[in-house]
């Protein structure tokens, strides 16, 4: 199923990929978060096929490295991996520092990661407590 999704993913017809309209190069850096499978992986693959430098990020380091290695085996050597957990400030800070050091800047960000700012109400009393203003 996963490889079918990757194989079937295509950019919208509104995005011109004709070489005369090409605005990107191998120096264009794209980061895709949550990209070790599914749509995120398909986006990484397509960007890499178009010649961009792509950073595949995922929380799960093992899966991320495997996905990156698979793309490299397919001839897409312009893909890099970085373990990133977007729900953790320290992880984001480390990643931003790495991007600045490695590339200088970032051109494209596809935020595919899922996270929630909400938390489970552990105690029923939390649900009924209204903070005083």
Coordinates of C-alpha atoms in Angstrom, one line a residue, residues 27-105:
X27 CA 20.9 24.2 -4.1
X28 CA 17.3 24.6 -3.3
X29 CA 16.7 23.0 0.2
X30 CA 13.4 21.4 1.0
X31 CA 12.5 20.0 4.4
X32 CA 9.6 17.6 4.8
X33 CA 8.6 16.7 8.3
X34 CA 6.9 13.4 9.2
X35 CA 8.3 12.0 5.9
X36 CA 9.3 8.4 6.6
X37 CA 6.2 7.0 4.9
X38 CA 3.0 7.8 3.1
X39 CA 2.4 11.3 1.6
X40 CA 5.5 12.8 3.3
X41 CA 7.7 10.2 1.7
X42 CA 6.1 10.7 -1.7
X43 CA 6.7 14.5 -1.4
X44 CA 10.4 13.8 -0.5
X45 CA 10.7 11.4 -3.5
X46 CA 9.2 13.9 -6.0
X47 CA 11.3 16.8 -4.8
X48 CA 14.4 14.6 -5.0
X49 CA 13.4 13.5 -8.5
X50 CA 13.2 17.2 -9.5
X51 CA 16.7 17.7 -8.3
X52 CA 16.2 19.6 -5.0
X53 CA 18.3 18.9 -1.9
X54 CA 15.7 17.3 0.4
X55 CA 15.8 16.7 4.2
X56 CA 13.5 13.9 5.2
X57 CA 12.6 14.2 8.9
X58 CA 10.9 11.8 11.2
X59 CA 10.7 11.0 15.0
X60 CA 11.5 7.4 14.4
X61 CA 15.2 7.3 13.6
X62 CA 15.3 3.7 12.3
X63 CA 12.3 4.2 10.0
X64 CA 13.7 7.6 8.8
X65 CA 17.1 6.1 8.0
X66 CA 15.5 3.1 6.2
X67 CA 13.3 5.4 4.1
X68 CA 16.3 7.6 3.2
X69 CA 18.4 4.6 2.3
X70 CA 15.6 3.2 0.1
X71 CA 15.5 6.5 -1.8
X72 CA 19.3 6.5 -2.2
X73 CA 19.1 2.9 -3.6
X74 CA 16.7 4.3 -6.2
X75 CA 19.4 6.8 -7.3
X76 CA 18.2 9.7 -5.3
X77 CA 21.4 10.7 -3.5
X78 CA 20.2 14.2 -2.8
X79 CA 18.1 13.1 0.2
X80 CA 19.4 13.6 3.8
X81 CA 17.8 12.4 7.0
X82 CA 17.4 14.2 10.4
X83 CA 15.6 12.7 13.4
X84 CA 13.1 15.5 14.4
X85 CA 10.3 15.4 16.9
X86 CA 8.2 18.6 16.3
X87 CA 6.5 18.2 19.6
X88 CA 9.8 18.9 21.5
X89 CA 11.3 22.3 21.6
X90 CA 14.8 21.0 22.1
X91 CA 14.5 18.8 19.0
X92 CA 13.4 21.7 16.9
X93 CA 16.2 23.9 18.2
X94 CA 18.8 21.3 17.4
X95 CA 17.3 20.8 13.9
X96 CA 17.2 24.6 13.1
X97 CA 20.9 24.9 14.2
X98 CA 21.8 21.9 12.0
X99 CA 20.0 23.4 9.0
X100 CA 21.7 26.8 9.5
X101 CA 25.1 25.1 9.8
X102 CA 24.6 22.6 7.0
X103 CA 22.7 24.7 4.4
X104 CA 22.7 28.3 5.6
X105 CA 19.0 28.6 4.9

